[in-house]
Structure formats: C-alpha cells, structure tokens
Coordinates of C-alpha atoms in Angstrom, one line a residue:
M23 CA -6.1 43.5 13.0
E24 CA -7.8 40.4 11.8
T25 CA -5.4 37.6 10.9
A26 CA -8.0 36.3 8.4
Y27 CA -7.7 39.6 6.5
L28 CA -3.9 39.2 6.5
R29 CA -4.2 35.7 5.1
A30 CA -6.5 36.9 2.3
F31 CA -4.1 39.7 1.5
A32 CA -1.1 37.3 1.4
L33 CA -3.1 35.0 -0.9
V34 CA -3.9 37.9 -3.3
V35 CA -0.2 38.8 -3.5
E36 CA 0.6 35.1 -4.1
T37 CA -1.9 34.5 -6.8
G38 CA -1.9 38.0 -8.4
T39 CA -5.7 38.2 -8.6
L40 CA -8.7 38.8 -6.3
A41 CA -10.7 36.2 -8.2
E42 CA -8.3 33.4 -7.6
A43 CA -7.8 34.3 -4.0
A44 CA -11.6 34.4 -3.5
R45 CA -11.9 31.0 -5.2
R46 CA -9.4 29.3 -2.9
L47 CA -11.0 30.9 0.1
N48 CA -14.5 30.1 -1.1
V49 CA -15.7 33.7 -0.8
T50 CA -16.6 36.4 -3.3
P51 CA -13.9 38.8 -4.8
A52 CA -16.0 41.6 -3.3
A53 CA -15.4 40.2 0.2
I54 CA -11.7 39.9 -0.4
S55 CA -11.6 43.5 -1.7
Q56 CA -13.5 44.7 1.5
Q57 CA -11.0 43.0 3.7
I58 CA -8.1 44.6 2.0
Q59 CA -9.7 48.0 2.2
V60 CA -10.1 47.5 6.0
L61 CA -6.3 46.7 6.2
E62 CA -5.5 49.8 4.1
R63 CA -7.6 52.0 6.5
Q64 CA -6.0 50.5 9.6
L65 CA -2.5 50.9 8.2
G66 CA -3.1 54.3 6.5
T67 CA -1.6 53.3 3.1
T68 CA -2.4 51.7 -0.2
L69 CA -1.5 48.0 -0.4
L70 CA -2.4 47.0 -3.9
G71 CA -2.3 48.5 -7.4
R72 CA -4.1 47.2 -10.4
A73 CA -2.4 46.2 -13.7
G74 CA -5.1 45.1 -16.1
R75 CA -6.9 42.0 -14.7
T76 CA -4.2 41.4 -12.1
V77 CA -3.1 43.2 -9.0
A78 CA 0.4 43.8 -7.6
P79 CA 1.5 45.0 -4.2
T80 CA 2.7 48.5 -3.7
E81 CA 6.0 49.0 -1.8
S82 CA 4.0 49.1 1.4
G83 CA 2.0 46.0 0.3
R84 CA 5.2 44.1 -0.5
R85 CA 6.6 44.9 3.0
L86 CA 3.4 43.8 4.6
A87 CA 3.3 40.6 2.6
E88 CA 6.9 39.7 3.6
R89 CA 6.1 40.3 7.3
S90 CA 2.8 38.5 7.1
V91 CA 4.4 35.2 6.2
L92 CA 6.3 35.1 9.5
L93 CA 3.5 36.6 11.5
L94 CA 0.8 34.1 10.3
S95 CA 3.2 31.2 10.8
Q96 CA 3.8 32.4 14.4
V97 CA 0.0 32.7 15.0
D98 CA -0.4 29.1 13.8
E99 CA 2.4 27.8 16.0
L100 CA 0.9 29.7 19.0
R101 CA -2.5 28.1 18.3
S102 CA -0.9 24.7 18.1
W103 CA 1.1 25.2 21.3
V104 CA -2.0 26.4 23.3
N105 CA -4.0 23.4 22.0
Q106 CA -1.4 21.0 23.2
A107 CA -2.1 21.9 26.8
E108 CA -4.4 18.9 27.0
E109 CA -4.4 15.5 25.2
M110 CA -6.4 15.6 22.0
H111 CA -9.6 13.5 22.1
E112 CA -11.1 14.8 18.8
L113 CA -10.1 14.5 15.2
R114 CA -11.8 16.5 12.5
I115 CA -11.5 14.9 9.1
G116 CA -12.7 16.1 5.7
T117 CA -13.3 13.8 2.8
I118 CA -14.3 13.8 -0.8
N119 CA -17.3 11.6 -1.6
T120 CA -15.2 8.9 -3.4
A121 CA -13.2 8.2 -0.2
L122 CA -16.3 8.4 1.9
H123 CA -17.9 5.6 -0.2
S124 CA -14.7 3.4 -0.5
L125 CA -11.7 3.3 1.8
L126 CA -12.7 5.7 4.6
P127 CA -15.1 3.4 6.5
D128 CA -12.4 0.7 6.7
A129 CA -9.8 3.2 7.7
L130 CA -12.0 4.6 10.5
A131 CA -12.9 1.1 11.7
R132 CA -9.2 0.4 12.3
F133 CA -8.5 3.9 13.7
T134 CA -11.4 3.8 16.3
N135 CA -10.2 0.3 17.4
A136 CA -6.8 1.8 18.1
H137 CA -8.2 5.0 19.7
P138 CA -11.6 4.2 21.3
D139 CA -11.6 7.4 23.3
V140 CA -11.2 9.7 20.3
S141 CA -14.2 11.4 18.8
V142 CA -14.1 11.7 15.0
H143 CA -16.0 14.4 13.2
I144 CA -16.3 14.0 9.4
R145 CA -17.1 16.7 6.8
S146 CA -17.8 15.9 3.1
A147 CA -16.8 18.6 0.5
T148 CA -14.9 19.2 -2.6
S149 CA -11.1 19.0 -2.6
G150 CA -10.7 22.8 -2.9
E151 CA -13.1 23.4 0.0
L152 CA -11.2 20.8 2.1
F153 CA -7.8 22.4 1.4
E154 CA -9.1 25.8 2.6
A155 CA -10.7 24.2 5.7
V156 CA -7.4 22.6 6.7
K157 CA -5.6 25.9 5.9
Q158 CA -8.0 27.8 8.2
L159 CA -7.7 25.2 10.9
E160 CA -11.3 24.1 10.6
L161 CA -10.2 20.6 9.9
D162 CA -7.2 18.6 11.1
A163 CA -6.8 16.5 8.0
A164 CA -8.5 15.8 4.7
V165 CA -8.8 12.9 2.3
C166 CA -8.8 14.8 -1.0
L167 CA -7.2 15.3 -4.4
H168 CA -3.8 17.1 -4.5
P169 CA -4.5 20.8 -5.1
P170 CA -3.7 22.0 -8.7
F171 CA -0.8 24.2 -7.3
A172 CA 2.3 23.7 -5.2
L173 CA 1.5 23.2 -1.5
P174 CA 3.0 25.6 1.0
K175 CA 5.8 24.1 3.0
T176 CA 3.6 24.1 6.1
F177 CA 1.4 21.3 4.5
A178 CA 2.0 17.6 3.9
W179 CA 0.2 15.3 1.5
E180 CA 0.6 11.6 1.0
L181 CA -0.9 9.6 -1.9
L182 CA -3.3 6.8 -1.1
R183 CA -4.8 5.8 -4.4
Q184 CA -4.6 6.4 -8.2
E185 CA -7.7 6.0 -10.3
P186 CA -7.4 5.9 -14.1
L187 CA -10.4 6.9 -16.2
V188 CA -12.7 4.0 -17.3
V189 CA -15.9 3.8 -19.3
L190 CA -18.7 2.5 -17.0
A191 CA -21.3 0.5 -18.9
R192 CA -23.9 -2.2 -18.4
A193 CA -22.3 -5.6 -17.9
R194 CA -23.7 -6.9 -21.2
D195 CA -21.7 -4.3 -23.1
R196 CA -18.3 -5.4 -21.7
Q197 CA -17.1 -6.5 -25.1
T198 CA -18.1 -3.3 -26.9
D199 CA -15.4 -0.7 -27.9
P200 CA -15.3 2.0 -25.1
H201 CA -15.1 4.9 -27.6
E202 CA -18.0 3.5 -29.5
L203 CA -20.1 3.4 -26.3
L204 CA -19.2 7.0 -25.5
R205 CA -20.2 8.1 -29.0
T206 CA -23.4 6.2 -29.4
R207 CA -24.9 5.8 -25.9
P208 CA -26.4 8.6 -23.7
L209 CA -23.6 10.1 -21.6
I210 CA -24.0 10.5 -17.8
R211 CA -21.3 13.1 -17.1
Y212 CA -19.3 13.3 -13.9
D213 CA -19.5 16.9 -12.7
R214 CA -17.0 19.0 -14.7
T215 CA -16.3 21.4 -11.7
L216 CA -14.6 18.4 -10.0
G217 CA -11.1 17.1 -10.8
G218 CA -12.2 13.8 -12.2
G219 CA -15.0 15.4 -14.3
K220 CA -12.5 17.8 -15.8
Q221 CA -10.2 14.9 -16.7
A222 CA -13.1 13.1 -18.4
D223 CA -14.1 16.2 -20.3
D224 CA -10.5 16.7 -21.5
Y225 CA -10.3 13.1 -22.7
L226 CA -13.4 13.4 -24.7
R227 CA -12.2 16.6 -26.4
K228 CA -8.7 15.5 -27.0
N229 CA -9.9 12.3 -28.7
G230 CA -12.7 14.0 -30.7
I231 CA -15.5 12.1 -29.0
T232 CA -18.9 13.8 -29.2
P233 CA -21.6 11.9 -27.3
A234 CA -24.9 11.4 -29.2
L235 CA -26.8 12.6 -26.1
E236 CA -25.9 14.1 -22.8
R237 CA -28.6 13.2 -20.4
F238 CA -27.3 13.9 -16.8
E239 CA -24.4 15.6 -15.0
L240 CA -23.9 15.0 -11.3
S241 CA -21.2 14.8 -8.7
S242 CA -21.8 11.4 -7.1
L243 CA -19.9 8.5 -8.6
L244 CA -22.0 6.0 -6.6
A245 CA -25.2 7.5 -8.1
I246 CA -23.6 7.4 -11.6
A247 CA -22.9 3.7 -11.2
M248 CA -26.5 3.0 -10.1
M249 CA -27.8 5.0 -13.1
V250 CA -25.6 3.0 -15.5
D251 CA -26.9 -0.2 -13.9
R252 CA -30.5 1.0 -14.6
G253 CA -29.7 1.5 -18.3
L254 CA -29.7 5.3 -18.3
G255 CA -26.5 5.6 -20.2
V256 CA -22.7 5.1 -19.9
S257 CA -20.2 7.3 -18.1
L258 CA -16.5 8.2 -18.2
I259 CA -15.3 8.3 -14.6
P260 CA -12.3 7.5 -12.3
D261 CA -12.0 3.8 -11.5
I262 CA -13.5 3.9 -8.0
A263 CA -13.2 0.9 -5.6
S264 CA -16.4 0.9 -3.5
P265 CA -18.1 -2.1 -2.0
L266 CA -21.4 -0.3 -2.6
T267 CA -21.1 -1.0 -6.4
A268 CA -20.2 -4.7 -6.0
R269 CA -23.8 -6.0 -6.7
L270 CA -24.4 -3.6 -9.7
Q271 CA -24.5 -5.1 -13.1
V272 CA -21.9 -2.8 -14.6
A273 CA -18.6 -3.2 -16.3
K274 CA -15.4 -1.1 -16.2
L275 CA -13.8 -0.8 -19.6
A276 CA -10.2 0.3 -19.9
L277 CA -9.6 3.2 -22.4
P278 CA -7.7 2.4 -25.6
I279 CA -5.7 5.6 -25.1
P280 CA -4.0 6.1 -21.6
S281 CA -5.0 9.1 -19.5
E282 CA -3.7 10.7 -16.4
P283 CA -5.1 9.0 -13.3
R284 CA -6.9 10.9 -10.6
R285 CA -4.8 10.9 -7.4
F286 CA -6.2 11.3 -3.9
G287 CA -4.5 11.1 -0.5
V288 CA -4.3 12.7 2.9
L289 CA -3.6 16.4 3.4
W290 CA -2.6 17.9 6.8
R291 CA -0.7 20.7 8.4
R292 CA 2.8 19.7 9.6
T293 CA 2.4 21.7 12.9
S294 CA -1.1 20.3 13.7
P295 CA -1.6 19.7 17.4
C296 CA -3.3 16.4 16.3
A297 CA -0.1 15.2 14.6
S298 CA 0.1 11.9 16.4
L299 CA -3.6 11.1 15.7
I300 CA -3.3 12.2 12.0
K301 CA -0.2 9.9 11.6
S302 CA -2.2 7.0 13.1
F303 CA -5.2 7.7 10.8
L304 CA -2.8 7.8 7.8
A305 CA -1.3 4.5 8.7
H306 CA -4.8 2.9 8.9
A307 CA -5.8 4.6 5.6
R308 CA -2.8 3.1 3.9
V309 CA -3.9 -0.3 4.8
A310 CA -7.5 0.4 3.7
A311 CA -6.3 1.7 0.4
R312 CA -4.4 -1.6 -0.3
T313 CA -7.4 -3.8 0.4

C-alpha cells in the first residue's frame, strides 16, 4: 500500500474536498480520486461518500483516517531514524523569490562559513509548493510565507520578516499621493496567485481604487522594481529589502490606510534528520533578516 496514497486520503478527509487536497499536493483532483480508488480496491470497501461539493469519510474511511495519522507519523520517524545513521552533509532548502533576492545570500554566506563541508541545494517555488515539498520530505526546510491554514503539529515555523504593502513609484513622484498614483498611472500588478499579490488586490478593492490602466502582471518583485524604474508604471507590492534594487531610481510610498503585512519565515519538520543543520541555518537567517 502506497503511503503517498494514504497521505492524499488523509488530506481529503482533513479538507473535505478533493479539489483542496489536490491544490495542496499540486496535482489534479482526478489524480487524487484515482489514488483513493486504488485504496478502496486494496481494502475492499468504500472510503468516501459525496455530499454536494464536499466529501465525507464512510465509517470504514473514518477508521482508516484515524489509523493513518499514527501510521504516517511512524513512517516519517522511521525515515528520519534511518537517515541519522550517517552524519548529514547535505541541506535541501526551498525559497520564495523575495528571500532569494534579499536575505538568503547573506544567510547562506554565514551558514557555509560555519559548515564548509555541507552541500546546500536550493529550490525556488511558491510558498504552497514549498510547504508540500517539505511535507513530502523533498526539502528539509523552506523560507516561505506561513500557509493560510493551521500547521500540523509535526511542523515548525519561525517569522523572519514582515513586509507592509507600499506603492512603488519613480523617485521623482515621491511627494505624490500614493492613492492618486494608483488611480492615474499604469499599474504593474504583482501576481494575484501569490500571497502578496492577493493582499495588494484586496487593498485596491477595499479602498475603491480602480487603476486607469493595467499594463503588466508578473511574479518577480525585482523585475517589477526595474520596470517602475524604467517608467512603465507604478506598483502595489510588499516592501522588499533587496540590495539588487539599491541603484534603481524608485521610491517606496507608505499607504495612507494601514494594511496587513506579508510575513515570511522558515518552515521545517520537527523530526527532520537535519534538525541541527536547520537550526544553524535559522540562526544565520535571523541575523541576515536584521541587517
């Protein structure tokens, strides 16, 4: 029996929908459905029943879900115990682009000085993808936004930086009203599928701001800053701290109405075999976040 199928089934029971489980696992709902059908054939019973757009476990499914929590936890502990047979010389870190272009290089410089024999592999992805990669043990830790749901007790997360929304404009517009810039200048949108982009979109809607023209939408905050510098428009983005934008002729304008900041930090599994290396990386990341 595939433990990955059990994880998918447990997530469906937790979320109540195939679609949400598929989103968190970055697969299609059809793939989740096929995995559960395999489990049902192997166990000779029906595990889920539909109730409108949601699904609920049958009595057999409920029993399997309860037992799966313990079983999957034991599998993770077994994997960690086996991997501790030798000293760890590799650390797999995931990161969102913001951290990759700001604090991560400084954190890694300090980390590699402290651990010259450790090989570090880095993967860039969205926060949702990074959470699933850590969950599936494909990554040891990730620098990402806190997931929009309560973390399982097997996970730990520590805040590194808070970034309020700001209007990014050309330096010569630093004295202009931020809302007026958003209404009258072409808007360069931060990707609305990402956490910071959703926050920016919510701010515009709640404050009745309709841009005169929406010219671009992209996921790279560094590229957005460069486009603002070139006079292509203004943007509403989290207040990033990257040395790569230091020479750009741009201004960060505080919003007249406060908004929720974007928060990112380090996510890891408490039982990770790389726990000592993760804690060391976290200590160096804390220092980098303060500079």
